[in-house]
């Protein structure tokens, strides 16, 4: 080996750099351990809010030392945190979301809110097509718009407006306007990305990950360690549409509210009368009595609304009047007649009340001065006495265009502040234009004794009166019973700016920190056990040479973690699986080398020559095998998302470091030991003669193998067509919750309960890990509004499952995944929208077929004959189909998750890589034997080549299986299905490389070329 000194220096430097990078992780772990100890020392564990207080104490401790030296006189905690090895959601807890910026909202904004019928029709049709289609929303919109006869994008009623002035004019054709709209949309997408990035930066989460996913308007956001999930979701999805409106006094709209109530009372009475039989005298008397009570209620409420009284109208007392007084009887408390609040209602009644007030027939009763009134709700507030949320109704003074006199674009700064009374508020500053409008608005409100509503995202945060004269200079405040954290978040959102369109969460994964800790423990156990078994096996089989391979393997692991830290890659549980799989790859390279050295020693060569020739002869097989695996990992990285990319990243890094350590580090130790004439046997007395002189006629058995494989393939195909697969929500859309119970629960019983028509209609519960933990999946409300559906689902889960929970568990504790010491309730949840589920499925298919095409071409280039490529690809199809078939046959029989999801696609691609790795090693030896044994019959050459690789094949397969079985047993329930796919893949891939890929290559070569070489006399039996 040339340049040993240079390689030694490089290895030492690489090792030191890796240790240096990992030092930051040890530093942060120590500091955070001290912070936890501090928090535990000052918080009483029996306190009702102990967990929240500990979190706050820990955060305060870390904030206080963020800029202080914590290591060696030059490293601050903030610096170390920036450089530490990043852990993903499944190891640390937190939230991962993919947001979809609404292209529809952007188009409406670019069209200045156009109501043009052609424009609106195209939008509606695009809405329908995007639900099941694969193209972008904009593509569908353009197709549908162009399908409308005479529709012009450049119409003054659509895009030839002030918003698009200088970009689009009336004379442009649709084909000319389309690319300009695309450019403008991309600009808005960049703007949305920057707004979200600023919001996340202000949120203060360490090591956030935010990236645009192409030009589709999707943005990936990962916040490891984030605990207040609801707060994060609100920050990400809030458009921050801040508006300032004049409002009507309650007394100005009281008569309209009474008339609306009367209208609906009469309408509901008529409807009820149609559905009832003819009234008896008794029924008429009851109805008359009810009507008298209703009239009294109307009179009472009318008096209150028109005066300053604050008497409550109790909802419970008026409950029997819901039909006779559909609006008034639902009032919990009327507002002050001179104030802006019309009345207080249950938050759950909001949609119903607004539907009553906004009915076209009802609004026709509005007097001219109220014709443009817009009803809006205040912030929902939990009333402890009533036990539910209540909210206030406001009447906003709008205009014909529905545009606010003053918008949030004028805000130049916002900050959390306190009033003299101690109330938490958000103080704002405006630019000169905003300050002038604000002065005019406050002047009018002051003169009229009225209020101005501060409205954020259609919710009234406050409606202060102007009592001290007009406000000059552009200063203002928002109050709304904020906590300090809520006020800080609102100020951050206002400073960062508003999103150019609504943002919808289309994929979400939430993992609690306690589940993350369990994942770390199980991951470390699997890693340690797998490593120990492999280290022992290598020494057992190869003796001292195996010990040197073990040292190289440990160095390899150091390099992998160092590279991950240096590249700021995120370590996930599948990533740990990727590292452990790398152990098998690293061992494979050393096995190839050692087996070739043993062959050279058996020929009678000196040890030095055997080592030299062994390394040289093994190099081709090692490179080919690792390059094919690397290509599949690369494709997985390109098409995968989240944890799957983590798996691919560690696998690619591991392949590169394995090549270096196996080829160079192991060589340094072996050459160093033998330079003084010491003998190295590359075996132990027990394994010295294992797999020597193997000579099997594999090709003779190929027809039997074909029949066996055909039987397995047919069974798999039949099962796939009849029983199909257990597709996870990755590919179908829906929500999955991991829920832990106090006692063991029956999954079948829970499935039946949750599948009832009055619950979800359809749901599936499976035991997940231990028998007191279930994984519950449902597609309920998949097309609904995310926040509303999520709350509804969580309510239904709690209502139906609380019987299995501790008696003192409440709803808030059940759904909160953020507690470090959480024992029961929802531990994690995962959500995928239907549109992105289609895209994930499409991307997965691209990944599988793309990897096959790439590998086919690589093998064709390397071996220069298409028969080699064909054999390899058919063997891979064979392996994949059998893995799918086994999953199809057994997904409802085995006690762990066997869903077809993104992790399974990663497993399939890994199976492809492993199968190709095995096949390429065999093909490489066949090619070598063809060149060396030119006078041999082709069949004899192939059989001899396969026989010579048996030791390597069995050794590699055995060590890889040891690794996979260790992960399967100790790695945690979340990756058991993933590991099972790999275990099946290793077994089937080892078989197919010998009995499928090679025979197919042989048969096609024979048929296409005749006999590859002149046939020699058949060798004597003893020669075989």
Tab-separated table of N, CA and C in Angstrom, residues 798-898:
chain	number	residue	atom	x	y	z
A	798	UNK	N	-60.803	10.746	23.947
A	798	UNK	CA	-60.811	10.852	25.411
A	798	UNK	C	-62.124	10.322	25.989
A	799	UNK	N	-63.236	10.710	25.373
A	799	UNK	CA	-64.551	10.281	25.866
A	799	UNK	C	-64.672	8.760	25.884
A	800	UNK	N	-64.190	8.110	24.832
A	800	UNK	CA	-64.360	6.668	24.695
A	800	UNK	C	-63.282	5.855	25.413
A	801	UNK	N	-62.094	6.454	25.618
A	801	UNK	CA	-60.990	5.685	26.183
A	801	UNK	C	-60.674	6.029	27.635
A	802	UNK	N	-61.362	7.021	28.199
A	802	UNK	CA	-61.021	7.422	29.564
A	802	UNK	C	-61.287	6.313	30.577
A	803	UNK	N	-62.146	5.349	30.206
A	803	UNK	CA	-62.403	4.222	31.109
A	803	UNK	C	-61.162	3.376	31.341
A	804	UNK	N	-60.180	3.448	30.410
A	804	UNK	CA	-58.946	2.680	30.553
A	804	UNK	C	-57.814	3.517	31.158
A	805	UNK	N	-58.111	4.778	31.456
A	805	UNK	CA	-57.090	5.697	31.952
A	805	UNK	C	-57.184	5.852	33.469
A	806	UNK	N	-56.153	6.421	34.098
A	806	UNK	CA	-56.246	6.700	35.530
A	806	UNK	C	-57.467	7.564	35.832
A	807	UNK	N	-58.061	7.356	36.981
A	807	UNK	CA	-59.312	8.029	37.321
A	807	UNK	C	-59.169	9.543	37.340
A	808	UNK	N	-57.975	10.054	37.687
A	808	UNK	CA	-57.800	11.494	37.811
A	808	UNK	C	-57.335	12.163	36.514
A	809	UNK	N	-57.280	11.424	35.400
A	809	UNK	CA	-56.795	12.016	34.149
A	809	UNK	C	-57.880	12.890	33.529
A	810	UNK	N	-57.494	14.118	33.169
A	810	UNK	CA	-58.432	15.013	32.491
A	810	UNK	C	-58.061	15.133	31.014
A	811	UNK	N	-58.886	15.848	30.281
A	811	UNK	CA	-58.706	15.977	28.836
A	811	UNK	C	-57.363	16.621	28.501
A	812	UNK	N	-57.004	17.675	29.237
A	812	UNK	CA	-55.763	18.392	28.938
A	812	UNK	C	-54.546	17.491	29.088
A	813	UNK	N	-54.528	16.683	30.141
A	813	UNK	CA	-53.407	15.767	30.368
A	813	UNK	C	-53.386	14.666	29.315
A	814	UNK	N	-54.557	14.205	28.910
A	814	UNK	CA	-54.665	13.133	27.915
A	814	UNK	C	-54.029	13.541	26.592
A	815	UNK	N	-54.273	14.765	26.120
A	815	UNK	CA	-53.804	15.172	24.788
A	815	UNK	C	-52.416	15.801	24.811
A	816	UNK	N	-51.958	16.254	25.966
A	816	UNK	CA	-50.673	16.955	26.041
A	816	UNK	C	-49.514	15.957	25.953
A	817	UNK	N	-48.736	16.050	24.871
A	817	UNK	CA	-47.609	15.126	24.700
A	817	UNK	C	-46.304	15.722	25.203
A	818	UNK	N	-46.330	16.946	25.723
A	818	UNK	CA	-45.101	17.684	25.970
A	818	UNK	C	-44.390	17.325	27.269
A	819	UNK	N	-45.058	16.612	28.182
A	819	UNK	CA	-44.468	16.369	29.498
A	819	UNK	C	-43.358	15.325	29.423
A	820	UNK	N	-42.235	15.646	30.048
A	820	UNK	CA	-41.082	14.740	30.035
A	820	UNK	C	-41.386	13.425	30.738
A	821	UNK	N	-42.245	13.482	31.770
A	821	UNK	CA	-42.508	12.287	32.568
A	821	UNK	C	-43.889	11.706	32.294
A	822	UNK	N	-44.434	11.983	31.119
A	822	UNK	CA	-45.778	11.501	30.813
A	822	UNK	C	-45.794	9.980	30.755
A	823	UNK	N	-46.807	9.381	31.412
A	823	UNK	CA	-46.906	7.921	31.475
A	823	UNK	C	-48.076	7.371	30.685
A	824	UNK	N	-49.195	8.128	30.639
A	824	UNK	CA	-50.395	7.613	29.985
A	824	UNK	C	-51.005	8.698	29.100
A	825	UNK	N	-51.861	8.260	28.185
A	825	UNK	CA	-52.514	9.190	27.264
A	825	UNK	C	-51.843	9.161	25.905
A	826	UNK	N	-52.065	10.217	25.129
A	826	UNK	CA	-51.473	10.313	23.786
A	826	UNK	C	-49.975	10.573	23.909
A	827	UNK	N	-49.162	9.660	23.371
A	827	UNK	CA	-47.704	9.788	23.442
A	827	UNK	C	-47.130	10.397	22.164
A	828	UNK	N	-47.826	10.207	21.058
A	828	UNK	CA	-47.395	10.811	19.789
A	828	UNK	C	-48.569	10.757	18.829
A	829	UNK	N	-48.531	11.596	17.809
A	829	UNK	CA	-49.548	11.512	16.771
A	829	UNK	C	-48.953	11.874	15.428
A	830	UNK	N	-49.582	11.366	14.388
A	830	UNK	CA	-49.083	11.543	13.027
A	830	UNK	C	-50.273	11.808	12.128
A	831	UNK	N	-50.143	12.767	11.236
A	831	UNK	CA	-51.254	13.165	10.383
A	831	UNK	C	-50.761	13.393	8.961
A	832	UNK	N	-51.504	12.868	7.990
A	832	UNK	CA	-51.167	13.077	6.580
A	832	UNK	C	-52.446	13.432	5.830
A	833	UNK	N	-52.415	14.541	5.085
A	833	UNK	CA	-53.556	14.932	4.269
A	833	UNK	C	-53.650	14.067	3.022
A	834	UNK	N	-54.842	13.995	2.404
A	834	UNK	CA	-55.031	13.110	1.249
A	834	UNK	C	-54.183	13.486	0.045
A	835	UNK	N	-53.958	14.775	-0.159
A	835	UNK	CA	-53.181	15.202	-1.333
A	835	UNK	C	-51.736	14.788	-1.211
A	836	UNK	N	-51.139	15.063	-0.054
A	836	UNK	CA	-49.719	14.712	0.107
A	836	UNK	C	-49.550	13.205	0.202
A	837	UNK	N	-50.589	12.474	0.656
A	837	UNK	CA	-50.505	11.013	0.676
A	837	UNK	C	-50.335	10.476	-0.743
A	838	UNK	N	-51.071	11.048	-1.686
A	838	UNK	CA	-50.909	10.653	-3.094
A	838	UNK	C	-49.506	10.952	-3.580
A	839	UNK	N	-48.994	12.106	-3.183
A	839	UNK	CA	-47.647	12.506	-3.622
A	839	UNK	C	-46.576	11.603	-3.023
A	840	UNK	N	-46.758	11.205	-1.758
A	840	UNK	CA	-45.793	10.308	-1.120
A	840	UNK	C	-45.770	8.970	-1.840
A	841	UNK	N	-46.960	8.456	-2.173
A	841	UNK	CA	-47.036	7.180	-2.890
A	841	UNK	C	-46.345	7.285	-4.247
A	842	UNK	N	-46.616	8.370	-4.964
A	842	UNK	CA	-45.984	8.561	-6.274
A	842	UNK	C	-44.475	8.660	-6.137
A	843	UNK	N	-44.008	9.441	-5.157
A	843	UNK	CA	-42.570	9.583	-4.942
A	843	UNK	C	-41.911	8.263	-4.584
A	844	UNK	N	-42.627	7.426	-3.813
A	844	UNK	CA	-42.076	6.130	-3.421
A	844	UNK	C	-41.919	5.213	-4.634
A	845	UNK	N	-42.919	5.228	-5.515
A	845	UNK	CA	-42.827	4.414	-6.734
A	845	UNK	C	-41.686	4.902	-7.616
A	846	UNK	N	-41.540	6.219	-7.726
A	846	UNK	CA	-40.412	6.774	-8.482
A	846	UNK	C	-39.089	6.297	-7.886
A	847	UNK	N	-39.013	6.276	-6.557
A	847	UNK	CA	-37.772	5.878	-5.893
A	847	UNK	C	-37.424	4.428	-6.210
A	848	UNK	N	-38.425	3.556	-6.148
A	848	UNK	CA	-38.161	2.128	-6.391
A	848	UNK	C	-37.748	1.886	-7.839
A	849	UNK	N	-38.554	2.385	-8.778
A	849	UNK	CA	-38.239	2.144	-10.187
A	849	UNK	C	-36.998	2.924	-10.619
A	850	UNK	N	-36.804	4.094	-10.039
A	850	UNK	CA	-35.593	4.859	-10.354
A	850	UNK	C	-34.335	4.129	-9.932
A	851	UNK	N	-34.377	3.517	-8.744
A	851	UNK	CA	-33.207	2.784	-8.266
A	851	UNK	C	-32.919	1.582	-9.160
A	852	UNK	N	-33.975	0.901	-9.619
A	852	UNK	CA	-33.780	-0.256	-10.502
A	852	UNK	C	-33.147	0.168	-11.826
A	853	UNK	N	-33.611	1.268	-12.379
A	853	UNK	CA	-33.064	1.743	-13.655
A	853	UNK	C	-31.601	2.138	-13.501
A	854	UNK	N	-31.304	2.884	-12.433
A	854	UNK	CA	-29.931	3.346	-12.209
A	854	UNK	C	-28.986	2.163	-12.033
A	855	UNK	N	-29.414	1.184	-11.236
A	855	UNK	CA	-28.557	0.031	-10.983
A	855	UNK	C	-28.405	-0.823	-12.247
A	856	UNK	N	-29.468	-0.979	-13.020
A	856	UNK	CA	-29.386	-1.715	-14.293
A	856	UNK	C	-28.301	-1.090	-15.181
A	857	UNK	N	-28.341	0.237	-15.277
A	857	UNK	CA	-27.360	0.925	-16.125
A	857	UNK	C	-25.952	0.797	-15.569
A	858	UNK	N	-25.821	0.885	-14.222
A	858	UNK	CA	-24.483	0.771	-13.631
A	858	UNK	C	-23.882	-0.605	-13.903
A	859	UNK	N	-24.685	-1.658	-13.677
A	859	UNK	CA	-24.175	-3.020	-13.904
A	859	UNK	C	-23.859	-3.231	-15.382
A	860	UNK	N	-24.686	-2.660	-16.253
A	860	UNK	CA	-24.443	-2.778	-17.695
A	860	UNK	C	-23.102	-2.146	-18.063
A	861	UNK	N	-22.827	-0.979	-17.477
A	861	UNK	CA	-21.559	-0.291	-17.762
A	861	UNK	C	-20.375	-1.073	-17.199
A	862	UNK	N	-20.535	-1.595	-15.987
A	862	UNK	CA	-19.416	-2.285	-15.335
A	862	UNK	C	-19.116	-3.645	-15.976
A	863	UNK	N	-20.181	-4.392	-16.350
A	863	UNK	CA	-19.966	-5.753	-16.833
A	863	UNK	C	-20.096	-5.873	-18.353
A	864	UNK	N	-20.566	-4.814	-18.983
A	864	UNK	CA	-20.575	-4.693	-20.447
A	864	UNK	C	-21.459	-5.726	-21.148
A	865	UNK	N	-22.325	-6.399	-20.422
A	865	UNK	CA	-23.250	-7.346	-21.038
A	865	UNK	C	-24.609	-7.185	-20.359
A	866	UNK	N	-25.653	-7.029	-21.206
A	866	UNK	CA	-26.983	-6.780	-20.655
A	866	UNK	C	-27.519	-7.969	-19.872
A	867	UNK	N	-26.969	-9.177	-20.121
A	867	UNK	CA	-27.456	-10.350	-19.411
A	867	UNK	C	-27.195	-10.242	-17.907
A	868	UNK	N	-26.068	-9.621	-17.529
A	868	UNK	CA	-25.776	-9.413	-16.104
A	868	UNK	C	-26.820	-8.473	-15.490
A	869	UNK	N	-27.121	-7.379	-16.199
A	869	UNK	CA	-28.110	-6.425	-15.699
A	869	UNK	C	-29.482	-7.065	-15.576
A	870	UNK	N	-29.876	-7.840	-16.576
A	870	UNK	CA	-31.181	-8.488	-16.557
A	870	UNK	C	-31.298	-9.444	-15.368
A	871	UNK	N	-30.276	-10.263	-15.160
A	871	UNK	CA	-30.294	-11.197	-14.039
A	871	UNK	C	-30.429	-10.482	-12.706
A	872	UNK	N	-29.677	-9.372	-12.556
A	872	UNK	CA	-29.713	-8.616	-11.302
A	872	UNK	C	-31.089	-8.000	-11.067
A	873	UNK	N	-31.675	-7.389	-12.108
A	873	UNK	CA	-32.955	-6.700	-11.949
A	873	UNK	C	-34.086	-7.693	-11.701
A	874	UNK	N	-34.098	-8.832	-12.422
A	874	UNK	CA	-35.138	-9.845	-12.179
A	874	UNK	C	-35.025	-10.387	-10.759
A	875	UNK	N	-33.816	-10.601	-10.283
A	875	UNK	CA	-33.630	-11.076	-8.909
A	875	UNK	C	-34.176	-10.060	-7.908
A	876	UNK	N	-33.961	-8.778	-8.199
A	876	UNK	CA	-34.465	-7.739	-7.303
A	876	UNK	C	-35.990	-7.723	-7.307
A	877	UNK	N	-36.604	-7.801	-8.493
A	877	UNK	CA	-38.063	-7.882	-8.568
A	877	UNK	C	-38.570	-9.092	-7.774
A	878	UNK	N	-37.895	-10.201	-7.924
A	878	UNK	CA	-38.232	-11.434	-7.199
A	878	UNK	C	-38.205	-11.183	-5.688
A	879	UNK	N	-37.133	-10.546	-5.200
A	879	UNK	CA	-36.978	-10.293	-3.766
A	879	UNK	C	-38.055	-9.358	-3.246
A	880	UNK	N	-38.291	-8.264	-3.988
A	880	UNK	CA	-39.276	-7.265	-3.553
A	880	UNK	C	-40.673	-7.866	-3.521
A	881	UNK	N	-41.018	-8.643	-4.543
A	881	UNK	CA	-42.353	-9.241	-4.607
A	881	UNK	C	-42.579	-10.219	-3.457
A	882	UNK	N	-41.562	-10.978	-3.099
A	882	UNK	CA	-41.713	-11.934	-1.997
A	882	UNK	C	-41.849	-11.199	-0.660
A	883	UNK	N	-41.069	-10.124	-0.463
A	883	UNK	CA	-41.205	-9.334	0.773
A	883	UNK	C	-42.617	-8.761	0.863
A	884	UNK	N	-43.118	-8.199	-0.243
A	884	UNK	CA	-44.478	-7.652	-0.259
A	884	UNK	C	-45.500	-8.748	0.024
A	885	UNK	N	-45.279	-9.911	-0.589
A	885	UNK	CA	-46.213	-11.015	-0.393
A	885	UNK	C	-46.284	-11.464	1.052
A	886	UNK	N	-45.139	-11.570	1.708
A	886	UNK	CA	-45.122	-11.987	3.120
A	886	UNK	C	-45.831	-10.952	3.980
A	887	UNK	N	-45.629	-9.680	3.695
A	887	UNK	CA	-46.317	-8.633	4.454
A	887	UNK	C	-47.820	-8.691	4.204
A	888	UNK	N	-48.200	-8.983	2.954
A	888	UNK	CA	-49.627	-9.090	2.636
A	888	UNK	C	-50.267	-10.261	3.366
A	889	UNK	N	-49.566	-11.377	3.434
A	889	UNK	CA	-50.113	-12.581	4.054
A	889	UNK	C	-50.206	-12.478	5.572
A	890	UNK	N	-49.312	-11.733	6.198
A	890	UNK	CA	-49.173	-11.812	7.656
A	890	UNK	C	-49.472	-10.524	8.415
A	891	UNK	N	-49.872	-9.432	7.706
A	891	UNK	CA	-49.997	-8.159	8.438
A	891	UNK	C	-51.064	-8.194	9.533
A	892	UNK	N	-52.061	-9.072	9.386
A	892	UNK	CA	-53.098	-9.158	10.417
A	892	UNK	C	-52.859	-10.303	11.391
A	893	UNK	N	-51.704	-10.947	11.285
A	893	UNK	CA	-51.400	-12.078	12.164
A	893	UNK	C	-50.305	-11.750	13.179
A	894	UNK	N	-49.340	-10.947	12.782
A	894	UNK	CA	-48.197	-10.654	13.648
A	894	UNK	C	-48.516	-9.513	14.607
A	895	UNK	N	-47.929	-9.536	15.806
A	895	UNK	CA	-48.328	-8.593	16.866
A	895	UNK	C	-47.595	-7.253	16.837
A	896	UNK	N	-47.138	-6.825	15.690
A	896	UNK	CA	-46.494	-5.513	15.611
A	896	UNK	C	-46.874	-4.860	14.293
A	897	UNK	N	-46.516	-3.596	14.174
A	897	UNK	CA	-46.938	-2.795	13.032
A	897	UNK	C	-46.297	-3.274	11.736
A	898	UNK	N	-47.142	-3.625	10.757
A	898	UNK	CA	-46.651	-4.034	9.438
A	898	UNK	C	-47.304	-3.183	8.350
